[in-house]
Amino acid sequence: MSERLCLVHYHEIGLKGKNRSTFENQLVTNLNRALRGHGVSRIARISGYIVVETEDRSATPELARIIAKVPGVARVSLAYRTNLDEREYCRAAISVMREAGDFYTFKVHARRSSTAYPIHTLEMNQIVGAALCEAFPEKKVDVHHPDLQVVVHAVQGSAYVYAAYTRGVGGLPVGTAGKVVTLLSSGFDSPVATWMVGRRGAICVPIHFSGRPMTADTSEYLCQDVCEALAPSGCIGRLYVVPFGEHQREISLTVPQDLRIIMYRRVMVSVAERLARIEGAKALVTGESLGQVASQTLENIAAVDDAVSIPVLRPLIGSDKTEIMERAEQIGTAEISMQTAPDCCTLFMPRRPETHARLSAVLEAEALFDKDAMVDDLLRIMEYRDYDTCPSYHPPKSLRMRHEELLPGGYLPELDSRS
Ligand code: ATP
Ligand code: MG
């Protein structure tokens, strides 16, 4: 009797010494959440793997694909589990080979984690190899560069038998690297930037500035779609949306034209920084890449960073657009980002934006309006939507209770979801 399950491999976690069990437990927790509603009966750690068992004892490639999207997962194999009777694991090895598709050469790789099992791995290799050669006389053994490697691993009274694997996204389990606030537009870059820090274990709390009420709310729905697309990775906590239209108009009326964009950005990061304090997040994240557009120069980056004291991470700073687009395809946000929506940045665009802003000029322009009052106001009209896919995300109990002084009257309406 054999059953089919998913074997989850992780390597980076293995390097973390004493923290290892924390990381493994987090990965198990995250997998539990990601696989809710998929007929999973047990997720457990065994000897360097995580085993995912299903109620029908017959895990599918589809289940493996869902697991592969969870940060911290290096590889997923569909494996047979048998008892340690050699006839049983040889039969499973034959099934594995039969399902393996196109290959000509193979090799058997036996491993043994329980010393209680008396048969040595050399002998296991021979037993299984002989069974496979008999069942597949047209295939050849190649111990150096096989097309297919059949693994037979004896662990705690069972044998796990598998060959192929699905590559996982790698990285670290979400929840092991703290929390960040990510500035999310519906463009190609910021969804990828968000996913990248999420993959490194950060809980992401995206904030989006829309042009509402001066523009339609299309960009808000696109950002919700982006969050839905990223949700299977488990890195999205809660999406905040700030209707920025009125305030942008105010900026456009008071600030010199060439400095408008920088001013919008300074206000945006200032709101994000306050939100980070409310959420307990330790950094901001943007999707900028150096020189990608005229505004993403070192001078402008410095002029924006000057507005906040929290670190601003830019995971895409050295990436080319084609690399970013490829990643967007892979994580499922490209199709959403292809759709255009007017957001706050297309609103009140200057004809010739400053590309090398001088900080003194920026600060002079900023003195023309009450920025602090504007930030307060924007936090007050902010809305949100929760994504119940990140087990480590805990929303602030009430923005009002915890931050009365930050949010006078702190009322926060829940965002309409597109139905
Ligand atoms: P993206 O592809 O992410 O839209 P972009 O190439 O359009 O980026 P910019 O418009 O210069 O570049 O924006 C730079 C960064 O500023 C974005 O990656 C994002 O992090 C942030 N940002 C821009 N617009 C918004 C917005 N409306 N709401 C929140 N953050 C924004
Ligand atoms: Mg954009």
Coordinates of C-alpha atoms and ligand atoms in Angstrom, one line a residue:
M1 CA 0.0 0.0 0.0
S2 CA 1.4 3.4 -0.9
E3 CA 0.1 6.9 -0.6
R4 CA 0.9 10.0 -2.5
L5 CA 1.9 13.2 -0.8
C6 CA 4.0 16.3 -1.3
L7 CA 7.5 16.5 0.0
V8 CA 8.5 20.1 0.6
H9 CA 12.3 20.9 0.4
Y10 CA 13.8 24.0 1.8
H11 CA 17.5 24.8 1.9
E12 CA 18.1 28.3 3.0
I13 CA 16.2 27.7 6.2
G14 CA 18.5 24.9 6.9
L15 CA 21.4 27.3 7.2
K16 CA 19.8 29.3 10.0
G17 CA 21.3 27.4 12.9
K18 CA 19.4 27.8 16.2
N19 CA 16.6 29.7 14.4
R20 CA 15.9 26.7 12.3
S21 CA 12.9 25.4 14.1
T22 CA 11.3 28.9 14.2
F23 CA 11.7 29.1 10.5
E24 CA 10.3 25.6 9.9
N25 CA 7.4 26.2 12.2
Q26 CA 6.6 29.4 10.3
L27 CA 6.7 27.6 7.0
V28 CA 4.3 24.9 8.3
T29 CA 2.0 27.7 9.6
N30 CA 2.1 29.5 6.2
L31 CA 1.6 26.2 4.3
N32 CA -1.5 25.5 6.4
R33 CA -3.0 28.8 5.5
A34 CA -2.1 28.6 1.8
L35 CA -3.6 25.1 1.5
R36 CA -6.9 25.9 3.3
G37 CA -9.7 24.3 1.4
H38 CA -7.5 22.0 -0.6
G39 CA -8.2 18.7 1.3
V40 CA -5.0 18.7 3.3
S41 CA -5.1 16.4 6.3
R42 CA -1.7 16.9 7.9
I43 CA 1.4 19.0 7.5
A44 CA 4.4 17.8 9.5
R45 CA 8.2 18.1 9.7
I46 CA 10.3 15.0 9.1
S47 CA 14.0 14.9 8.9
G48 CA 14.8 18.0 6.7
Y49 CA 11.5 18.0 4.8
I50 CA 7.9 19.1 5.3
V51 CA 5.4 16.5 4.4
V52 CA 1.9 17.5 3.2
E53 CA -0.7 14.8 3.3
T54 CA -4.1 14.9 1.8
E55 CA -7.4 13.4 3.0
D56 CA -7.7 11.2 -0.1
R57 CA -4.0 10.1 0.3
S58 CA -3.4 11.1 -3.3
A59 CA -1.7 14.5 -3.7
T60 CA -1.9 16.1 -7.1
P61 CA 0.5 18.3 -9.3
E62 CA -2.0 21.1 -8.7
L63 CA -1.3 20.9 -5.0
A64 CA 2.4 21.0 -5.6
R65 CA 2.0 24.1 -7.7
I66 CA 0.2 25.9 -4.9
I67 CA 2.9 24.9 -2.5
A68 CA 5.7 26.1 -4.8
K69 CA 4.4 29.7 -4.6
V70 CA 4.9 29.9 -0.8
P71 CA 8.1 31.7 0.2
G72 CA 10.6 29.5 1.8
V73 CA 9.9 26.5 -0.5
A74 CA 12.9 25.5 -2.6
R75 CA 11.3 22.5 -4.3
V76 CA 8.2 20.3 -4.1
S77 CA 8.1 16.7 -5.1
L78 CA 5.1 14.4 -5.5
A79 CA 6.3 11.3 -3.6
Y80 CA 5.0 7.9 -2.8
R81 CA 5.2 6.8 0.8
T82 CA 5.5 3.1 1.5
N83 CA 6.5 0.9 4.4
L84 CA 10.1 -0.3 4.4
D85 CA 9.4 -3.6 2.7
E86 CA 11.7 -3.5 -0.3
R87 CA 9.1 -4.9 -2.7
E88 CA 6.8 -2.0 -1.7
Y89 CA 9.4 0.7 -2.4
C90 CA 10.5 -1.0 -5.6
R91 CA 6.9 -1.0 -6.8
A92 CA 6.7 2.8 -6.0
A93 CA 9.9 3.4 -7.9
I94 CA 8.4 1.7 -10.9
S95 CA 5.3 3.9 -10.7
V96 CA 7.5 7.0 -10.4
M97 CA 9.5 6.1 -13.5
R98 CA 6.3 5.3 -15.4
E99 CA 4.9 8.7 -14.6
A100 CA 8.2 10.6 -15.3
G101 CA 7.6 11.4 -19.0
D102 CA 10.5 11.8 -21.4
F103 CA 13.9 10.4 -20.3
Y104 CA 16.4 7.9 -21.4
T105 CA 18.9 7.4 -18.7
F106 CA 18.3 7.2 -14.9
K107 CA 20.0 6.5 -11.6
V108 CA 18.8 5.5 -8.2
H109 CA 19.8 7.6 -5.2
A110 CA 19.0 5.8 -1.9
R111 CA 19.2 7.7 1.4
R112 CA 18.7 6.5 5.0
S113 CA 17.9 8.8 7.9
S114 CA 16.9 6.1 10.3
T115 CA 19.8 3.9 11.3
A116 CA 17.2 1.4 12.6
Y117 CA 16.7 0.3 9.0
P118 CA 19.3 -2.4 8.4
I119 CA 19.8 -2.3 4.7
H120 CA 22.7 -0.1 3.6
T121 CA 22.1 2.5 0.9
L122 CA 24.5 0.8 -1.5
E123 CA 22.4 -2.3 -1.3
M124 CA 19.1 -0.3 -1.6
N125 CA 20.5 1.2 -4.8
Q126 CA 21.2 -2.2 -6.1
I127 CA 17.8 -3.6 -5.2
V128 CA 15.8 -0.7 -6.6
G129 CA 18.1 -0.4 -9.7
A130 CA 17.7 -4.1 -10.5
A131 CA 13.9 -3.8 -10.2
L132 CA 13.9 -0.7 -12.5
C133 CA 16.2 -2.3 -15.1
E134 CA 13.9 -5.3 -15.2
A135 CA 10.7 -3.2 -15.6
F136 CA 12.2 -0.8 -18.1
P137 CA 14.7 -2.8 -20.3
E138 CA 14.9 0.1 -22.8
K139 CA 16.2 2.6 -20.3
K140 CA 19.9 2.9 -19.4
V141 CA 21.6 3.5 -16.1
D142 CA 23.9 6.5 -16.0
V143 CA 25.3 7.3 -12.6
H144 CA 27.1 10.6 -13.6
H145 CA 24.6 12.6 -15.7
P146 CA 21.2 10.8 -15.6
D147 CA 18.1 12.4 -17.2
L148 CA 16.1 11.2 -14.2
Q149 CA 17.1 10.5 -10.6
V150 CA 14.9 8.3 -8.6
V151 CA 15.2 9.0 -4.8
V152 CA 14.3 6.4 -2.2
H153 CA 14.6 7.8 1.2
A154 CA 14.1 5.7 4.3
V155 CA 12.9 7.8 7.2
Q156 CA 11.2 6.8 10.5
G157 CA 9.6 3.5 9.4
S158 CA 8.7 4.7 5.9
A159 CA 10.2 5.0 2.5
Y160 CA 9.6 8.2 0.4
V161 CA 10.1 7.6 -3.3
Y162 CA 10.1 10.4 -5.9
A163 CA 11.9 11.7 -9.0
A164 CA 10.7 14.9 -10.5
Y165 CA 10.1 18.2 -8.6
T166 CA 8.6 21.6 -9.1
R167 CA 10.9 24.5 -8.4
G168 CA 9.6 26.7 -5.6
V169 CA 10.0 30.4 -5.3
G170 CA 12.7 30.1 -2.7
G171 CA 13.3 32.9 -0.1
L172 CA 12.2 32.7 3.5
P173 CA 8.9 32.1 5.2
V174 CA 6.7 35.2 5.5
G175 CA 6.7 36.4 9.1
T176 CA 10.4 35.8 9.7
A177 CA 11.6 39.2 8.6
G178 CA 9.2 41.7 10.2
K179 CA 6.7 44.0 8.5
V180 CA 7.0 46.7 5.7
V181 CA 4.7 49.2 4.2
T182 CA 4.9 49.0 0.4
L183 CA 3.9 51.9 -1.9
L184 CA 1.8 50.1 -4.5
S185 CA 0.6 51.4 -7.8
S186 CA -1.0 49.2 -10.4
G187 CA 2.1 49.6 -12.7
F188 CA 4.5 46.7 -13.3
D189 CA 7.2 47.7 -10.8
S190 CA 5.7 48.1 -7.4
P191 CA 3.8 44.7 -7.4
V192 CA 7.1 43.0 -8.2
A193 CA 9.0 45.0 -5.5
T194 CA 6.3 44.0 -3.0
W195 CA 6.5 40.3 -3.9
M196 CA 10.3 40.4 -3.7
V197 CA 10.4 41.7 -0.1
G198 CA 7.6 39.3 0.7
R199 CA 9.7 36.5 -0.7
R200 CA 12.4 37.5 1.7
G201 CA 10.1 36.9 4.6
A202 CA 8.5 40.3 5.2
I203 CA 4.8 40.8 5.9
C204 CA 3.7 43.5 3.3
V205 CA 1.1 46.2 4.0
P206 CA 0.6 47.9 0.7
I207 CA -0.6 51.5 0.5
H208 CA -2.1 53.0 -2.7
F209 CA -2.8 56.6 -3.5
S210 CA -5.6 57.0 -6.0
G211 CA -6.8 60.2 -7.8
R212 CA -10.3 59.9 -6.4
P213 CA -12.4 61.9 -6.4
M214 CA -10.8 63.7 -9.3
T215 CA -10.3 60.5 -11.3
A216 CA -12.3 57.2 -11.5
D217 CA -11.4 54.6 -8.9
T218 CA -10.1 52.1 -11.5
S219 CA -6.5 52.1 -10.1
E220 CA -7.9 51.1 -6.7
Y221 CA -9.6 48.0 -8.2
L222 CA -6.4 47.2 -10.1
C223 CA -4.4 47.3 -6.8
Q224 CA -7.0 45.0 -5.2
D225 CA -6.5 42.6 -8.2
V226 CA -2.7 42.9 -7.6
C227 CA -3.1 41.9 -4.0
E228 CA -5.4 39.0 -5.0
A229 CA -2.7 37.8 -7.3
L230 CA 0.0 38.1 -4.6
A231 CA -2.2 36.6 -1.9
P232 CA -1.3 32.9 -2.6
S233 CA 2.3 33.7 -1.5
G234 CA 0.8 34.8 1.9
C235 CA 2.7 38.0 2.0
I236 CA -0.2 40.5 1.8
G237 CA -1.6 41.7 5.1
R238 CA -3.9 44.6 4.4
L239 CA -4.3 47.0 1.6
Y240 CA -4.7 50.7 2.4
V241 CA -6.1 53.1 -0.1
V242 CA -5.8 56.9 0.2
P243 CA -8.0 59.1 -2.1
F244 CA -5.4 61.7 -2.9
G245 CA -7.1 63.7 -5.7
E246 CA -8.2 66.8 -3.7
H247 CA -4.9 67.2 -2.0
Q248 CA -3.0 66.7 -5.2
R249 CA -5.0 69.5 -6.6
E250 CA -4.0 71.7 -3.7
I251 CA -0.4 70.9 -4.2
S252 CA -0.6 71.6 -8.0
L253 CA -2.1 75.0 -7.2
T254 CA 0.6 76.0 -4.7
V255 CA 3.9 74.3 -5.7
P256 CA 6.0 75.3 -8.8
Q257 CA 5.1 73.0 -11.7
D258 CA 8.5 71.3 -12.0
L259 CA 8.5 70.2 -8.3
R260 CA 5.0 68.9 -8.2
I261 CA 5.8 65.2 -8.7
I262 CA 8.5 65.3 -6.0
M263 CA 6.0 67.0 -3.7
Y264 CA 3.4 64.3 -4.3
R265 CA 6.0 61.7 -3.5
R266 CA 7.1 63.5 -0.4
V267 CA 3.6 63.6 0.9
M268 CA 3.0 59.9 -0.1
V269 CA 6.1 58.6 1.8
S270 CA 5.2 60.8 4.8
V271 CA 1.7 59.2 4.9
A272 CA 3.3 55.8 4.5
E273 CA 5.8 56.5 7.3
R274 CA 3.0 57.4 9.7
L275 CA 1.1 54.2 8.6
A276 CA 4.3 52.2 9.2
R277 CA 4.4 53.5 12.8
I278 CA 0.8 52.6 13.3
E279 CA 1.3 49.1 11.8
G280 CA 4.6 48.5 13.5
A281 CA 6.4 48.3 10.2
K282 CA 10.1 49.0 10.0
A283 CA 10.7 50.1 6.4
L284 CA 9.0 51.4 3.3
V285 CA 9.3 49.8 -0.1
T286 CA 9.0 51.3 -3.6
G287 CA 9.3 49.9 -7.1
E288 CA 11.8 52.5 -8.4
S289 CA 14.7 51.5 -10.6
L290 CA 17.6 53.8 -11.2
G291 CA 17.1 56.1 -14.2
Q292 CA 14.1 54.1 -15.5
V293 CA 12.1 57.2 -16.0
A294 CA 13.3 60.8 -15.8
S295 CA 12.1 61.2 -12.3
Q296 CA 14.1 58.3 -10.9
T297 CA 17.4 60.0 -10.6
L298 CA 19.7 59.9 -7.5
E299 CA 18.8 63.6 -6.8
N300 CA 15.1 63.0 -6.9
I301 CA 15.4 59.8 -4.8
A302 CA 17.4 61.8 -2.2
A303 CA 14.8 64.6 -2.3
V304 CA 12.0 62.1 -1.5
D305 CA 13.9 60.2 1.1
D306 CA 14.6 63.4 2.9
A307 CA 10.9 63.6 3.9
V308 CA 11.1 60.6 6.1
S309 CA 13.4 59.0 8.7
I310 CA 12.3 55.4 8.1
P311 CA 14.5 53.3 5.7
V312 CA 13.1 53.2 2.1
L313 CA 13.9 49.9 0.4
R314 CA 14.1 49.8 -3.4
P315 CA 14.5 46.1 -4.3
L316 CA 14.4 46.9 -8.1
I317 CA 16.9 49.7 -8.1
G318 CA 19.3 47.7 -10.3
S319 CA 16.8 45.8 -12.4
D320 CA 16.1 46.3 -16.1
K321 CA 12.5 46.7 -17.2
T322 CA 12.6 43.4 -19.1
E323 CA 13.6 41.5 -16.0
I324 CA 10.9 43.2 -14.0
M325 CA 8.3 42.3 -16.7
E326 CA 9.4 38.7 -16.7
R327 CA 9.0 38.5 -13.0
A328 CA 5.6 40.2 -13.2
E329 CA 4.6 37.4 -15.7
Q330 CA 5.8 34.8 -13.3
I331 CA 4.0 36.1 -10.3
G332 CA 0.8 36.8 -12.2
T333 CA 0.6 40.6 -11.9
A334 CA 1.6 41.4 -15.5
E335 CA -1.8 41.1 -17.0
I336 CA -3.2 43.4 -14.3
S337 CA -0.5 46.0 -14.8
M338 CA -1.0 46.0 -18.5
Q339 CA -4.4 47.7 -18.0
T340 CA -4.1 51.4 -17.7
A341 CA -5.8 53.5 -15.1
P342 CA -5.4 57.1 -14.2
D343 CA -3.9 57.2 -10.7
C344 CA -2.8 60.1 -8.6
C345 CA 0.4 60.4 -10.6
T346 CA -1.2 61.0 -14.0
L347 CA -3.3 63.7 -12.4
F348 CA -2.0 67.2 -12.5
M349 CA 1.2 66.1 -14.3
P350 CA 3.6 69.0 -15.0
R351 CA 4.8 69.5 -18.5
R352 CA 8.5 69.4 -17.6
P353 CA 9.1 67.7 -14.3
E354 CA 12.3 68.4 -12.5
T355 CA 14.8 65.5 -13.0
H356 CA 17.6 66.8 -10.7
A357 CA 15.8 68.4 -7.8
R358 CA 17.7 70.7 -5.4
L359 CA 16.6 70.0 -1.8
S360 CA 16.7 73.7 -0.9
A361 CA 14.2 74.5 -3.7
V362 CA 12.0 71.5 -2.6
L363 CA 11.9 72.7 1.0
E364 CA 11.1 76.2 -0.1
A365 CA 8.2 74.9 -2.1
E366 CA 7.0 72.7 0.7
A367 CA 6.7 75.8 3.0
L368 CA 4.0 77.0 0.7
F369 CA 1.4 74.6 2.2
D370 CA 0.7 72.9 5.5
K371 CA 2.2 69.5 4.8
D372 CA 1.7 68.1 8.3
A373 CA -2.0 69.0 8.2
M374 CA -2.3 67.4 4.8
V375 CA -0.7 64.1 6.0
D376 CA -3.1 64.1 9.0
D377 CA -6.0 64.6 6.7
L378 CA -5.0 61.8 4.3
L379 CA -4.6 59.4 7.2
R380 CA -8.1 60.3 8.3
I381 CA -9.7 59.6 4.9
M382 CA -7.7 56.4 4.3
E383 CA -9.6 53.2 3.6
Y384 CA -8.6 49.5 3.8
R385 CA -9.2 46.0 2.7
D386 CA -8.0 42.8 4.5
Y387 CA -6.6 39.7 2.9
D388 CA -6.9 36.7 5.1
T389 CA -3.9 34.9 3.6
C390 CA -1.0 36.0 5.8
P391 CA -1.2 34.2 9.2
S392 CA 1.4 36.5 10.8
Y393 CA -0.4 39.7 10.0
H394 CA -2.2 41.3 12.9
P395 CA -3.9 44.5 12.1
P396 CA -3.6 47.4 14.6
K397 CA -6.5 46.9 17.0
S398 CA -8.0 50.2 16.2
L399 CA -6.2 53.0 14.5
R400 CA -8.2 55.3 16.7
M401 CA -7.4 53.7 20.0
R402 CA -3.7 53.2 19.4
H403 CA -3.0 56.4 17.7
E404 CA -5.6 59.0 18.8
E405 CA -3.0 61.7 18.4
L406 CA -2.1 60.6 14.9
L407 CA -5.6 60.2 13.7
P408 CA -8.0 62.7 15.3
G409 CA -11.4 61.2 15.0
G410 CA -9.7 58.2 13.4
Y411 CA -12.4 56.6 11.4
L412 CA -11.5 54.2 8.7
P413 CA -14.0 52.9 6.2
E414 CA -13.6 49.5 4.7
L415 CA -13.0 49.6 1.0
D416 CA -15.7 48.4 -1.3
S417 CA -14.6 45.2 -3.0
R418 CA -15.4 44.7 -6.7
S419 CA -18.2 42.2 -6.9
Ligands
ATP1 P1 5.2 51.4 -11.0 O1 5.5 50.5 -12.2 O2 5.4 50.7 -9.7 O3 4.0 52.2 -11.2 P2 6.7 53.5 -12.2 O4 7.7 52.9 -13.2 O5 5.4 53.9 -12.8 O6 6.4 52.5 -11.1 P3 6.8 55.9 -10.8 O7 5.5 56.4 -11.2 O8 8.0 56.9 -10.8 O9 7.4 54.7 -11.5 O10 6.7 55.4 -9.3 C1 7.8 55.0 -8.5 C2 7.3 54.3 -7.3 O11 6.5 55.1 -6.5 C3 6.4 53.1 -7.6 O12 7.1 52.0 -7.9 C4 5.6 53.0 -6.4 O13 6.3 52.3 -5.4 C5 5.4 54.4 -5.9 N1 4.1 54.9 -6.5 C6 3.9 55.6 -7.6 N2 2.6 55.9 -7.8 C7 2.0 55.4 -6.6 C8 0.7 55.5 -6.2 N3 -0.3 56.0 -6.9 N4 0.4 54.9 -5.0 C9 1.4 54.4 -4.2 N5 2.6 54.3 -4.6 C10 3.0 54.8 -5.8
MG2 MG 3.5 53.9 -12.1

